[in-house]
CSV table of C-alpha atoms in Angstrom, one decimal:
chain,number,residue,atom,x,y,z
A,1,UNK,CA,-41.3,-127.1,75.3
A,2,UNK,CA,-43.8,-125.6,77.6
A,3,UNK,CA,-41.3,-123.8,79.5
A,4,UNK,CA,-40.9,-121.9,76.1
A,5,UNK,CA,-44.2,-121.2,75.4
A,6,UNK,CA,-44.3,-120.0,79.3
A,7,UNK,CA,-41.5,-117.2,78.4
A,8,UNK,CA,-42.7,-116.3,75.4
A,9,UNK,CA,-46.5,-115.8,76.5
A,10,UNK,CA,-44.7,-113.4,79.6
A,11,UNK,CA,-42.6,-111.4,76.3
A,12,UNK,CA,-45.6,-111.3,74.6
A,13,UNK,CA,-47.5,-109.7,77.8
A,14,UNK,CA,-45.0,-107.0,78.6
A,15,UNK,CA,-44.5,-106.0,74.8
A,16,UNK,CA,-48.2,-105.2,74.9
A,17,UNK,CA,-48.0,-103.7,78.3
A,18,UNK,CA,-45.1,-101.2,77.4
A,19,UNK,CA,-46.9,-100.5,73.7
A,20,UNK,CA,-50.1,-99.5,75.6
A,21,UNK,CA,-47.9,-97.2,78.2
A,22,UNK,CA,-46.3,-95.3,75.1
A,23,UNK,CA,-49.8,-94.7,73.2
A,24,UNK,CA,-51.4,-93.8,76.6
A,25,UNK,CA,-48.4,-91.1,77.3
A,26,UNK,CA,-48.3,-90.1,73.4
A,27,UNK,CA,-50.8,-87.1,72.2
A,28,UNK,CA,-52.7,-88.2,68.9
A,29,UNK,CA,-51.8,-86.3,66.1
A,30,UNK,CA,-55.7,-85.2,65.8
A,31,UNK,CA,-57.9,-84.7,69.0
A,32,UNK,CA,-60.2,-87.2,70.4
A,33,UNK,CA,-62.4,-84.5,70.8
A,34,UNK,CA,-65.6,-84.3,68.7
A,35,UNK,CA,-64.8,-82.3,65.3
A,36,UNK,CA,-67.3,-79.4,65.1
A,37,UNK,CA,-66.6,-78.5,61.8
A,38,UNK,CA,-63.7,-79.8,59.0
A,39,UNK,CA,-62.3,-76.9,57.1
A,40,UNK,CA,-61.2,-79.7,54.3
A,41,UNK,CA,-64.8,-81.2,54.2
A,42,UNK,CA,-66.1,-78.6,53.5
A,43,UNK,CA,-63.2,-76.9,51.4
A,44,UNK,CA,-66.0,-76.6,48.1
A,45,UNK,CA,-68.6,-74.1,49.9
A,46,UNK,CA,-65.6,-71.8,50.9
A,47,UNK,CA,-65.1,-68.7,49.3
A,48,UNK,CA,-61.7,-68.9,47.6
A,49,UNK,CA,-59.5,-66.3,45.8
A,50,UNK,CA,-59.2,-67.8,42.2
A,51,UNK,CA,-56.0,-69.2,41.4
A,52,UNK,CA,-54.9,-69.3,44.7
A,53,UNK,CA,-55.9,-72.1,46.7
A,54,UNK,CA,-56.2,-75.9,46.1
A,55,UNK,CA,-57.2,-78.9,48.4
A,56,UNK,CA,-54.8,-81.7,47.6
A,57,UNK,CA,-52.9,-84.8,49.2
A,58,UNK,CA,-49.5,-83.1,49.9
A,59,UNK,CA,-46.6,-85.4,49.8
A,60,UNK,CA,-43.0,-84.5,48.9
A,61,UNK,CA,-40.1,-86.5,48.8
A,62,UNK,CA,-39.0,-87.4,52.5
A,63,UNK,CA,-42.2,-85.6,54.1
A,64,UNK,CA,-44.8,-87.0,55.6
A,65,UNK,CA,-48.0,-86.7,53.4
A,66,UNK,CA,-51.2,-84.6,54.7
A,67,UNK,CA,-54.4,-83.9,53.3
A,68,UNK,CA,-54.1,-79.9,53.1
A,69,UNK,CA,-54.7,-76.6,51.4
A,70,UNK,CA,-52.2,-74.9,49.7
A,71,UNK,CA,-53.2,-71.2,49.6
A,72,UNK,CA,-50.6,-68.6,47.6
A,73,UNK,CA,-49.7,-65.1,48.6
A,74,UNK,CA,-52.8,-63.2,48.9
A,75,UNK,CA,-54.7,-65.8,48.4
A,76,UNK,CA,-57.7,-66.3,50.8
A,77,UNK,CA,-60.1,-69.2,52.0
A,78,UNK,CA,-63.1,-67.9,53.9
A,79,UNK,CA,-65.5,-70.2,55.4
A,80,UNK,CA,-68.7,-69.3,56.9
A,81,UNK,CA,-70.1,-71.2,59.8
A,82,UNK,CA,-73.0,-70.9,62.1
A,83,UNK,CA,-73.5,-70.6,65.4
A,84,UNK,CA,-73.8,-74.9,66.3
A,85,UNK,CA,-70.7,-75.1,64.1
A,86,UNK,CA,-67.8,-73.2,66.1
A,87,UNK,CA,-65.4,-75.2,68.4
A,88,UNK,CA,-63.6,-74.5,71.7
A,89,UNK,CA,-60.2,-75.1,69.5
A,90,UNK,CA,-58.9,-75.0,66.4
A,91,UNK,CA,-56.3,-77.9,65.2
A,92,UNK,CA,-54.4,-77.6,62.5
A,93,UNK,CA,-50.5,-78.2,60.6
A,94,UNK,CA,-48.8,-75.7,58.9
A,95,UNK,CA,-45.8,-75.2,56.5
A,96,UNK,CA,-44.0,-73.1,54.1
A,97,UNK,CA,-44.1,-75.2,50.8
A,98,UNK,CA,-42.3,-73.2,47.8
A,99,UNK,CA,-40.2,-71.7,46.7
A,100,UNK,CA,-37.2,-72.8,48.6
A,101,UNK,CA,-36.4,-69.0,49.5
A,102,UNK,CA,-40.0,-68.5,50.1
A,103,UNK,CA,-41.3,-66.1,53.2
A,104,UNK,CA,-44.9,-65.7,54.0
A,105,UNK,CA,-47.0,-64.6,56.5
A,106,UNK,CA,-49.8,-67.0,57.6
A,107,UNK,CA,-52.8,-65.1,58.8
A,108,UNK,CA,-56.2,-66.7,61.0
A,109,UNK,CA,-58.3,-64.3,61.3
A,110,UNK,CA,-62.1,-64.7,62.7
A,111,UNK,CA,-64.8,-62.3,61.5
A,112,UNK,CA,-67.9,-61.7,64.1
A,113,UNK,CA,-70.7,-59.6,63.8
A,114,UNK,CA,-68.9,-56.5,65.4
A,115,UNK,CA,-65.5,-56.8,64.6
A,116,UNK,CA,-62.6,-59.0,63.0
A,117,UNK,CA,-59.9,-60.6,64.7
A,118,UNK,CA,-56.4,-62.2,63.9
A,119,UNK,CA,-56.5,-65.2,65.9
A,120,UNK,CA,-53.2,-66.8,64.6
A,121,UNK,CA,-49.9,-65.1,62.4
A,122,UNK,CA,-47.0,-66.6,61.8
A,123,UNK,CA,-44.2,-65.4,59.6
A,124,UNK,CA,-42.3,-68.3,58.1
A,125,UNK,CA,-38.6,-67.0,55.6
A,126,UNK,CA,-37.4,-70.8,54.3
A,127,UNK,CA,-33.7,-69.1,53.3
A,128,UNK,CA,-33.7,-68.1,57.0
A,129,UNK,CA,-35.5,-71.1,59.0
A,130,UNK,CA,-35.2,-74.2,57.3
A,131,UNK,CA,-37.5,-75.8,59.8
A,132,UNK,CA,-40.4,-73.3,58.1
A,133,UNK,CA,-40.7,-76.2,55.1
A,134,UNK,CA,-41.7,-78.7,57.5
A,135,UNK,CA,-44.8,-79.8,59.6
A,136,UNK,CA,-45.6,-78.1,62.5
A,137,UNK,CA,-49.1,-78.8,64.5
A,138,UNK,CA,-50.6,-75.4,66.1
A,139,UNK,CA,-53.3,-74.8,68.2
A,140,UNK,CA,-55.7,-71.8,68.8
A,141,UNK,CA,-58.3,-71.2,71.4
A,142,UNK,CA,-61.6,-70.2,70.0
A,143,UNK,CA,-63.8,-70.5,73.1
A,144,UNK,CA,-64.5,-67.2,73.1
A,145,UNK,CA,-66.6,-67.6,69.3
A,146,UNK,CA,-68.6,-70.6,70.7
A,147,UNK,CA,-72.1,-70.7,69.4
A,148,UNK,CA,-71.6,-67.4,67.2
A,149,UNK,CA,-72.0,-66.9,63.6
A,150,UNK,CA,-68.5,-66.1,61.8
A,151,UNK,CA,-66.4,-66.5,59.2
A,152,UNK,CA,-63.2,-67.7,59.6
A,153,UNK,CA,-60.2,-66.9,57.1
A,154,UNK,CA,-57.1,-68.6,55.8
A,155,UNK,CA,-54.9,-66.0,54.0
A,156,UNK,CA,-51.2,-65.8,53.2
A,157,UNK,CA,-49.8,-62.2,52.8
A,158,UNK,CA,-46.1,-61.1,51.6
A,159,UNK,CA,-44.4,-58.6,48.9
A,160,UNK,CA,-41.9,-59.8,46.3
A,161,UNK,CA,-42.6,-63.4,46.7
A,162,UNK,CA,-44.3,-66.6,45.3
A,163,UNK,CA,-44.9,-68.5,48.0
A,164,UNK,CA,-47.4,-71.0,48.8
A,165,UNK,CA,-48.3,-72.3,52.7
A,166,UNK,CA,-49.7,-75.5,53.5
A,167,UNK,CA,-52.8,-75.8,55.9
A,168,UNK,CA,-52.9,-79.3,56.9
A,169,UNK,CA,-56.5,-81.0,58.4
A,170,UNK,CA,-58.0,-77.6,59.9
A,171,UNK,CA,-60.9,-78.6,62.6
A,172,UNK,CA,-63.0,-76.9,65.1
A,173,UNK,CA,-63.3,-79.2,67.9
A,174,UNK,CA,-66.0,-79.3,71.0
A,175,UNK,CA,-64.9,-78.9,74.4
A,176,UNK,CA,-64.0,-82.4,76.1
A,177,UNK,CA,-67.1,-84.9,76.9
């Protein structure tokens, strides 16, 4: 009987062992890093084109659900932030959501003082990429913003379409402690 308890106290130990190893080697799906500034937290004091973006708990059948913001063609959410408020990167998931033969263009771009810049574009076509309906996490540096005042802009652009794009958990995060 104790010879038992022996063998399964030694499973036990390496199933814990080899669980540890694969969320050690594994990336979160959000940093670790501290979050400077949540787009979705602060999704209310955002200047929004009317009738074109909504925050909502996206699930669809046989997706994994994300807290997001769906913003339609040319529809655009701006959000202001000061200077303490801008991150080294900028985390975020991304998808084409409808219509099924939707194509869009998602558009990042970061305003400054001087100038504006598109920090992110994607072009997404659902009739020629099926893999633009689903998830996919994207990065962008924004070191060189640290500790300036911008805005920071969320826009989908395209002709002849009504497509909508998801922006999944948007956040500025510091640079590693």
């Amino acid at each position: 009987m104790s010879f038992r308890i022996e063998i399964i106290k030694i499973v036990i130990i390496i199933l814990i062992s080899l669980l540890g190893l694969i969320f050690i080697s594994c990336n979160p799906p959000i940093p670790v890093n501290i979050i400077r500034f949540d787009f979705l937290q602060n999704f209310d004091k955002a200047d929004k084109t009317p009738g074109k973006i909504f925050r909502y708990q996206s699930w669809e059948k046989g997706t994994e659900g994300r807290d997001a913001m769906m913003v339609g063609v040319y529809g655009e959410a701006s959000f202001k932030l000061l200077p303490e408020q801008t991150g080294k990167d900028l985390y975020f998931g991304l998808r084409l959501r409808k219509p099924p033969s939707a194509h869009a263009v998602a558009i990042i771009a970061v305003e400054t003082i001087s100038r504006i810049d598109t920090v992110f574009r994607r072009s997404m076509d659902a009739a020629q990429n099926i893999n633009d309906r689903n998830w996919s996490d994207e990065y962008v540096n924004m070191s060189h913003y640290l500790n300036q005042a911008i805005t920071v802009r969320f826009s989908v652009q395209y002709r002849d379409t009504d497509a909508w794009v998801e922006w999944s958990s948007p956040i500025l995060v510091a640079e590693k402690k």
